[in-house]
Amino acid sequence: RRHPQNQVHREIIYALRSLPWISVPTVALFFAEVRGYSKLYDNIEDSPYGWLGVFVSMLSFLFFTDMGIYWIHRALHHKLLYKRFHKPHHLWKIATPFASHAFHPVDGFMQSLPYHIYPFLFPLHKITYLGLYIFVNVWTISIHDGDYRVPRLLQHVINGSAHHTDHHLYFDYNYGQYFTLWDKIGGSYKSPTAFEGKGPHDYLRKLREK
């Protein structure tokens, strides 16, 4: 069996309990962003950089938030924070897509902070922001879905499901969100076992044998 009994049910229940609490401060930040306190803008003409600015902002948003999430995620693994806030997400050794939002509310909100900080620091088109927000949620689901396929040339650049599964299994590796850049800078990068022909299920099988 791939997952423990009732795991999907437990992931769904945990996510449903947490999401309303995560949404309260998230909605407050959204109001501040759209009410003019951020650098969000409505029309392409409102930006001196035009369409080029939209394209550049998409890339910079991904790199900025990847950096922020890396350090926040790594901080949540500190012994003073881990047991109280981040451990619930690590209950799932081989996660399913339903675990993607099964966080303690504080954990979930902290890891979303870079998404909200960005438009207060840098110009960003409102529709682009909405699209990026949808993208990051889909990406979060995808790195928990157990599909380890990544184009060979990007296997050690993109932080995919294989990388994140090993994070759940081995704990101190692959904290990144989209890219492996900050894990390599921070010395926490681990080549996924799935790419080395071993696979996370072999790890679980050995644990059961012990």
PDB file of C-alpha atoms in Angstrom:
ATOM      1  CA  ARG A   1       0.000   0.000   0.000  1.00  0.00           C
ATOM      2  CA  ARG A   2       1.329   3.432  -0.958  1.00  0.00           C
ATOM      3  CA  HIS A   3      -0.172   5.538   1.847  1.00  0.00           C
ATOM      4  CA  PRO A   4      -1.219   4.741   5.433  1.00  0.00           C
ATOM      5  CA  GLN A   5      -4.881   3.974   6.009  1.00  0.00           C
ATOM      6  CA  ASN A   6      -7.156   7.062   6.029  1.00  0.00           C
ATOM      7  CA  GLN A   7      -4.263   9.381   5.120  1.00  0.00           C
ATOM      8  CA  VAL A   8      -6.174  11.249   2.408  1.00  0.00           C
ATOM      9  CA  HIS A   9      -9.160  11.682   4.737  1.00  0.00           C
ATOM     10  CA  ARG A  10      -6.916  13.058   7.485  1.00  0.00           C
ATOM     11  CA  GLU A  11      -5.147  15.420   5.064  1.00  0.00           C
ATOM     12  CA  ILE A  12      -8.471  16.809   3.852  1.00  0.00           C
ATOM     13  CA  ILE A  13      -9.834  17.292   7.369  1.00  0.00           C
ATOM     14  CA  TYR A  14      -6.641  19.033   8.510  1.00  0.00           C
ATOM     15  CA  ALA A  15      -6.664  21.360   5.493  1.00  0.00           C
ATOM     16  CA  LEU A  16     -10.351  22.222   5.958  1.00  0.00           C
ATOM     17  CA  ARG A  17      -9.749  23.091   9.601  1.00  0.00           C
ATOM     18  CA  SER A  18      -6.725  25.249   8.846  1.00  0.00           C
ATOM     19  CA  LEU A  19      -7.754  27.152   5.713  1.00  0.00           C
ATOM     20  CA  PRO A  20     -10.407  29.379   7.364  1.00  0.00           C
ATOM     21  CA  TRP A  21      -7.866  30.577   9.934  1.00  0.00           C
ATOM     22  CA  ILE A  22      -5.222  31.162   7.267  1.00  0.00           C
ATOM     23  CA  SER A  23      -7.770  33.126   5.237  1.00  0.00           C
ATOM     24  CA  VAL A  24      -8.461  35.756   7.920  1.00  0.00           C
ATOM     25  CA  PRO A  25      -5.055  37.541   7.815  1.00  0.00           C
ATOM     26  CA  THR A  26      -4.743  36.725   4.098  1.00  0.00           C
ATOM     27  CA  VAL A  27      -7.957  38.610   3.265  1.00  0.00           C
ATOM     28  CA  ALA A  28      -6.809  41.546   5.418  1.00  0.00           C
ATOM     29  CA  LEU A  29      -3.586  41.760   3.400  1.00  0.00           C
ATOM     30  CA  PHE A  30      -5.489  41.494   0.121  1.00  0.00           C
ATOM     31  CA  PHE A  31      -7.662  44.442   1.152  1.00  0.00           C
ATOM     32  CA  ALA A  32      -4.571  46.511   1.939  1.00  0.00           C
ATOM     33  CA  GLU A  33      -3.054  45.543  -1.398  1.00  0.00           C
ATOM     34  CA  VAL A  34      -6.058  46.403  -3.568  1.00  0.00           C
ATOM     35  CA  ARG A  35      -7.051  49.550  -1.612  1.00  0.00           C
ATOM     36  CA  GLY A  36      -3.958  51.410  -2.733  1.00  0.00           C
ATOM     37  CA  TYR A  37      -1.428  50.665  -0.018  1.00  0.00           C
ATOM     38  CA  SER A  38       0.653  48.476  -2.331  1.00  0.00           C
ATOM     39  CA  LYS A  39       2.272  49.018  -5.729  1.00  0.00           C
ATOM     40  CA  LEU A  40      -0.376  47.052  -7.595  1.00  0.00           C
ATOM     41  CA  TYR A  41      -1.697  48.830 -10.699  1.00  0.00           C
ATOM     42  CA  ASP A  42      -4.760  48.335 -12.921  1.00  0.00           C
ATOM     43  CA  ASN A  43      -3.657  49.112 -16.467  1.00  0.00           C
ATOM     44  CA  ILE A  44      -0.525  48.407 -18.472  1.00  0.00           C
ATOM     45  CA  GLU A  45      -0.387  52.131 -19.266  1.00  0.00           C
ATOM     46  CA  ASP A  46      -0.035  52.881 -15.533  1.00  0.00           C
ATOM     47  CA  SER A  47       3.434  51.342 -15.549  1.00  0.00           C
ATOM     48  CA  PRO A  48       6.392  53.123 -17.171  1.00  0.00           C
ATOM     49  CA  TYR A  49       7.753  49.699 -18.114  1.00  0.00           C
ATOM     50  CA  GLY A  50       4.744  48.501 -20.140  1.00  0.00           C
ATOM     51  CA  TRP A  51       4.494  44.852 -21.161  1.00  0.00           C
ATOM     52  CA  LEU A  52       8.193  44.313 -20.492  1.00  0.00           C
ATOM     53  CA  GLY A  53       7.521  45.246 -16.870  1.00  0.00           C
ATOM     54  CA  VAL A  54       4.761  42.653 -16.663  1.00  0.00           C
ATOM     55  CA  PHE A  55       7.061  39.905 -17.961  1.00  0.00           C
ATOM     56  CA  VAL A  56       9.950  40.924 -15.698  1.00  0.00           C
ATOM     57  CA  SER A  57       7.638  41.166 -12.681  1.00  0.00           C
ATOM     58  CA  MET A  58       6.476  37.587 -13.234  1.00  0.00           C
ATOM     59  CA  LEU A  59      10.036  36.298 -13.146  1.00  0.00           C
ATOM     60  CA  SER A  60      11.093  38.489 -10.236  1.00  0.00           C
ATOM     61  CA  PHE A  61       7.978  37.456  -8.279  1.00  0.00           C
ATOM     62  CA  LEU A  62       8.937  33.786  -8.630  1.00  0.00           C
ATOM     63  CA  PHE A  63      12.558  34.337  -7.622  1.00  0.00           C
ATOM     64  CA  PHE A  64      11.684  36.708  -4.758  1.00  0.00           C
ATOM     65  CA  THR A  65       9.025  34.424  -3.283  1.00  0.00           C
ATOM     66  CA  ASP A  66      11.206  31.343  -3.758  1.00  0.00           C
ATOM     67  CA  MET A  67      13.921  33.033  -1.694  1.00  0.00           C
ATOM     68  CA  GLY A  68      11.476  34.139   1.003  1.00  0.00           C
ATOM     69  CA  ILE A  69       9.780  30.770   1.307  1.00  0.00           C
ATOM     70  CA  TYR A  70      13.132  28.990   1.470  1.00  0.00           C
ATOM     71  CA  TRP A  71      14.248  30.950   4.547  1.00  0.00           C
ATOM     72  CA  ILE A  72      10.842  30.902   6.239  1.00  0.00           C
ATOM     73  CA  HIS A  73      10.510  27.166   5.606  1.00  0.00           C
ATOM     74  CA  ARG A  74      13.998  26.544   6.920  1.00  0.00           C
ATOM     75  CA  ALA A  75      13.257  28.644  10.022  1.00  0.00           C
ATOM     76  CA  LEU A  76      10.142  26.558  10.647  1.00  0.00           C
ATOM     77  CA  HIS A  77      12.411  23.531  10.958  1.00  0.00           C
ATOM     78  CA  HIS A  78      14.179  25.125  13.929  1.00  0.00           C
ATOM     79  CA  LYS A  79      13.502  23.220  17.135  1.00  0.00           C
ATOM     80  CA  LEU A  80      11.740  26.237  18.681  1.00  0.00           C
ATOM     81  CA  LEU A  81       9.155  26.347  15.871  1.00  0.00           C
ATOM     82  CA  TYR A  82       9.038  22.898  14.312  1.00  0.00           C
ATOM     83  CA  LYS A  83       7.096  20.886  16.875  1.00  0.00           C
ATOM     84  CA  ARG A  84       4.454  23.548  17.434  1.00  0.00           C
ATOM     85  CA  PHE A  85       3.875  24.792  13.882  1.00  0.00           C
ATOM     86  CA  HIS A  86       5.481  22.730  11.112  1.00  0.00           C
ATOM     87  CA  LYS A  87       5.415  19.139  12.374  1.00  0.00           C
ATOM     88  CA  PRO A  88       1.731  18.595  11.426  1.00  0.00           C
ATOM     89  CA  HIS A  89       2.654  18.991   7.749  1.00  0.00           C
ATOM     90  CA  HIS A  90       5.379  16.359   8.127  1.00  0.00           C
ATOM     91  CA  LEU A  91       2.969  13.740   9.386  1.00  0.00           C
ATOM     92  CA  TRP A  92       2.632  12.746   5.746  1.00  0.00           C
ATOM     93  CA  LYS A  93       5.843  10.965   4.693  1.00  0.00           C
ATOM     94  CA  ILE A  94       4.685  10.444   1.120  1.00  0.00           C
ATOM     95  CA  ALA A  95       2.111  13.140   0.684  1.00  0.00           C
ATOM     96  CA  THR A  96      -0.871  13.337  -1.627  1.00  0.00           C
ATOM     97  CA  PRO A  97      -2.129  16.532  -3.311  1.00  0.00           C
ATOM     98  CA  PHE A  98      -4.515  16.986  -0.379  1.00  0.00           C
ATOM     99  CA  ALA A  99      -1.544  17.506   1.949  1.00  0.00           C
ATOM    100  CA  SER A 100      -0.514  20.601  -0.006  1.00  0.00           C
ATOM    101  CA  HIS A 101      -2.668  22.825   2.207  1.00  0.00           C
ATOM    102  CA  ALA A 102      -2.691  20.657   5.325  1.00  0.00           C
ATOM    103  CA  PHE A 103      -0.667  23.081   7.435  1.00  0.00           C
ATOM    104  CA  HIS A 104      -0.960  24.530  10.903  1.00  0.00           C
ATOM    105  CA  PRO A 105      -2.564  27.962  10.265  1.00  0.00           C
ATOM    106  CA  VAL A 106       0.536  29.838  11.466  1.00  0.00           C
ATOM    107  CA  ASP A 107       2.759  27.696   9.258  1.00  0.00           C
ATOM    108  CA  GLY A 108       0.529  28.195   6.199  1.00  0.00           C
ATOM    109  CA  PHE A 109       0.284  31.950   6.666  1.00  0.00           C
ATOM    110  CA  MET A 110       4.013  32.418   7.296  1.00  0.00           C
ATOM    111  CA  GLN A 111       4.894  30.578   4.090  1.00  0.00           C
ATOM    112  CA  SER A 112       2.454  32.761   2.148  1.00  0.00           C
ATOM    113  CA  LEU A 113       3.967  36.027   3.413  1.00  0.00           C
ATOM    114  CA  PRO A 114       6.455  36.485   0.518  1.00  0.00           C
ATOM    115  CA  TYR A 115       3.510  36.529  -1.921  1.00  0.00           C
ATOM    116  CA  HIS A 116       1.996  39.471  -0.052  1.00  0.00           C
ATOM    117  CA  ILE A 117       5.224  41.323   0.665  1.00  0.00           C
ATOM    118  CA  TYR A 118       6.210  41.450  -3.018  1.00  0.00           C
ATOM    119  CA  PRO A 119       3.493  43.904  -4.236  1.00  0.00           C
ATOM    120  CA  PHE A 120       4.287  46.275  -1.377  1.00  0.00           C
ATOM    121  CA  LEU A 121       7.879  46.492  -2.620  1.00  0.00           C
ATOM    122  CA  PHE A 122       7.598  46.176  -6.409  1.00  0.00           C
ATOM    123  CA  PRO A 123       5.084  47.274  -9.094  1.00  0.00           C
ATOM    124  CA  LEU A 124       2.799  44.444 -10.181  1.00  0.00           C
ATOM    125  CA  HIS A 125      -0.244  44.337 -12.450  1.00  0.00           C
ATOM    126  CA  LYS A 126      -3.356  43.229 -10.546  1.00  0.00           C
ATOM    127  CA  ILE A 127      -4.390  40.568 -13.056  1.00  0.00           C
ATOM    128  CA  THR A 128      -0.814  39.295 -13.200  1.00  0.00           C
ATOM    129  CA  TYR A 129      -0.837  39.060  -9.399  1.00  0.00           C
ATOM    130  CA  LEU A 130      -4.073  37.060  -9.456  1.00  0.00           C
ATOM    131  CA  GLY A 131      -2.651  34.732 -12.102  1.00  0.00           C
ATOM    132  CA  LEU A 132       0.554  34.244 -10.128  1.00  0.00           C
ATOM    133  CA  TYR A 133      -1.404  33.528  -6.968  1.00  0.00           C
ATOM    134  CA  ILE A 134      -3.357  30.809  -8.762  1.00  0.00           C
ATOM    135  CA  PHE A 135      -0.103  29.441 -10.201  1.00  0.00           C
ATOM    136  CA  VAL A 136       1.639  29.169  -6.828  1.00  0.00           C
ATOM    137  CA  ASN A 137      -1.319  27.280  -5.371  1.00  0.00           C
ATOM    138  CA  VAL A 138      -1.334  24.855  -8.307  1.00  0.00           C
ATOM    139  CA  TRP A 139       2.440  24.464  -7.926  1.00  0.00           C
ATOM    140  CA  THR A 140       2.060  23.728  -4.214  1.00  0.00           C
ATOM    141  CA  ILE A 141      -0.391  20.971  -5.082  1.00  0.00           C
ATOM    142  CA  SER A 142       1.895  19.621  -7.817  1.00  0.00           C
ATOM    143  CA  ILE A 143       4.928  19.150  -5.548  1.00  0.00           C
ATOM    144  CA  HIS A 144       2.802  16.914  -3.332  1.00  0.00           C
ATOM    145  CA  ASP A 145       1.259  14.840  -6.120  1.00  0.00           C
ATOM    146  CA  GLY A 146       3.858  12.080  -6.418  1.00  0.00           C
ATOM    147  CA  ASP A 147       4.533  12.693 -10.111  1.00  0.00           C
ATOM    148  CA  TYR A 148       8.339  12.819 -10.223  1.00  0.00           C
ATOM    149  CA  ARG A 149       8.692  13.462 -13.963  1.00  0.00           C
ATOM    150  CA  VAL A 150      10.812  16.514 -14.825  1.00  0.00           C
ATOM    151  CA  PRO A 151      12.646  17.183 -18.117  1.00  0.00           C
ATOM    152  CA  ARG A 152      16.149  15.789 -17.707  1.00  0.00           C
ATOM    153  CA  LEU A 153      17.827  19.161 -18.305  1.00  0.00           C
ATOM    154  CA  LEU A 154      15.763  20.719 -15.504  1.00  0.00           C
ATOM    155  CA  GLN A 155      15.925  17.915 -12.937  1.00  0.00           C
ATOM    156  CA  HIS A 156      18.465  19.726 -10.774  1.00  0.00           C
ATOM    157  CA  VAL A 157      17.040  23.211 -11.393  1.00  0.00           C
ATOM    158  CA  ILE A 158      13.312  22.806 -10.772  1.00  0.00           C
ATOM    159  CA  ASN A 159      12.137  21.829  -7.299  1.00  0.00           C
ATOM    160  CA  GLY A 160       9.490  19.283  -8.179  1.00  0.00           C
ATOM    161  CA  SER A 161       7.569  16.528  -6.462  1.00  0.00           C
ATOM    162  CA  ALA A 162      10.617  14.239  -6.273  1.00  0.00           C
ATOM    163  CA  HIS A 163      12.583  16.909  -4.391  1.00  0.00           C
ATOM    164  CA  HIS A 164       9.737  17.729  -2.026  1.00  0.00           C
ATOM    165  CA  THR A 165       8.960  14.088  -1.312  1.00  0.00           C
ATOM    166  CA  ASP A 166      12.555  13.630  -0.171  1.00  0.00           C
ATOM    167  CA  HIS A 167      12.102  16.728   2.003  1.00  0.00           C
ATOM    168  CA  HIS A 168       9.222  14.975   3.780  1.00  0.00           C
ATOM    169  CA  LEU A 169      11.278  11.793   4.140  1.00  0.00           C
ATOM    170  CA  TYR A 170      14.711  13.147   5.043  1.00  0.00           C
ATOM    171  CA  PHE A 171      13.650  16.393   6.766  1.00  0.00           C
ATOM    172  CA  ASP A 172      16.723  18.642   6.370  1.00  0.00           C
ATOM    173  CA  TYR A 173      16.838  18.917   2.576  1.00  0.00           C
ATOM    174  CA  ASN A 174      15.087  20.653  -0.331  1.00  0.00           C
ATOM    175  CA  TYR A 175      13.278  23.501   1.410  1.00  0.00           C
ATOM    176  CA  GLY A 176      12.761  25.420  -1.854  1.00  0.00           C
ATOM    177  CA  GLN A 177       9.455  26.078  -3.564  1.00  0.00           C
ATOM    178  CA  TYR A 178      10.072  26.311  -7.329  1.00  0.00           C
ATOM    179  CA  PHE A 179      13.829  26.162  -7.797  1.00  0.00           C
ATOM    180  CA  THR A 180      16.807  24.389  -6.243  1.00  0.00           C
ATOM    181  CA  LEU A 181      18.888  27.609  -6.242  1.00  0.00           C
ATOM    182  CA  TRP A 182      18.565  28.493  -2.569  1.00  0.00           C
ATOM    183  CA  ASP A 183      19.004  24.913  -1.407  1.00  0.00           C
ATOM    184  CA  LYS A 184      22.300  24.852  -3.288  1.00  0.00           C
ATOM    185  CA  ILE A 185      23.332  28.210  -1.829  1.00  0.00           C
ATOM    186  CA  GLY A 186      22.233  27.158   1.668  1.00  0.00           C
ATOM    187  CA  GLY A 187      23.852  23.720   1.514  1.00  0.00           C
ATOM    188  CA  SER A 188      20.532  21.886   1.887  1.00  0.00           C
ATOM    189  CA  TYR A 189      20.179  20.478  -1.626  1.00  0.00           C
ATOM    190  CA  LYS A 190      19.725  16.735  -2.016  1.00  0.00           C
ATOM    191  CA  SER A 191      19.441  14.971  -5.348  1.00  0.00           C
ATOM    192  CA  PRO A 192      16.088  13.177  -5.234  1.00  0.00           C
ATOM    193  CA  THR A 193      16.280   9.455  -4.588  1.00  0.00           C
ATOM    194  CA  ALA A 194      13.689   8.966  -7.336  1.00  0.00           C
ATOM    195  CA  PHE A 195      16.227  10.296  -9.876  1.00  0.00           C
ATOM    196  CA  GLU A 196      18.900   7.926  -8.568  1.00  0.00           C
ATOM    197  CA  GLY A 197      16.841   4.807  -9.204  1.00  0.00           C
ATOM    198  CA  LYS A 198      16.087   4.212  -5.527  1.00  0.00           C
ATOM    199  CA  GLY A 199      12.818   5.950  -4.881  1.00  0.00           C
ATOM    200  CA  PRO A 200      11.062   7.026  -1.686  1.00  0.00           C
ATOM    201  CA  HIS A 201       9.006   3.849  -1.517  1.00  0.00           C
ATOM    202  CA  ASP A 202      12.208   1.851  -1.042  1.00  0.00           C
ATOM    203  CA  TYR A 203      12.936   4.040   1.988  1.00  0.00           C
ATOM    204  CA  LEU A 204       9.522   3.307   3.490  1.00  0.00           C
ATOM    205  CA  ARG A 205       9.866  -0.413   2.779  1.00  0.00           C
ATOM    206  CA  LYS A 206      13.175  -0.518   4.671  1.00  0.00           C
ATOM    207  CA  LEU A 207      11.582   1.302   7.600  1.00  0.00           C
ATOM    208  CA  ARG A 208       8.805  -1.304   7.723  1.00  0.00           C
ATOM    209  CA  GLU A 209      11.352  -4.126   7.596  1.00  0.00           C
ATOM    210  CA  LYS A 210      13.128  -2.679  10.608  1.00  0.00           C
TER     211      LYS A 210
END
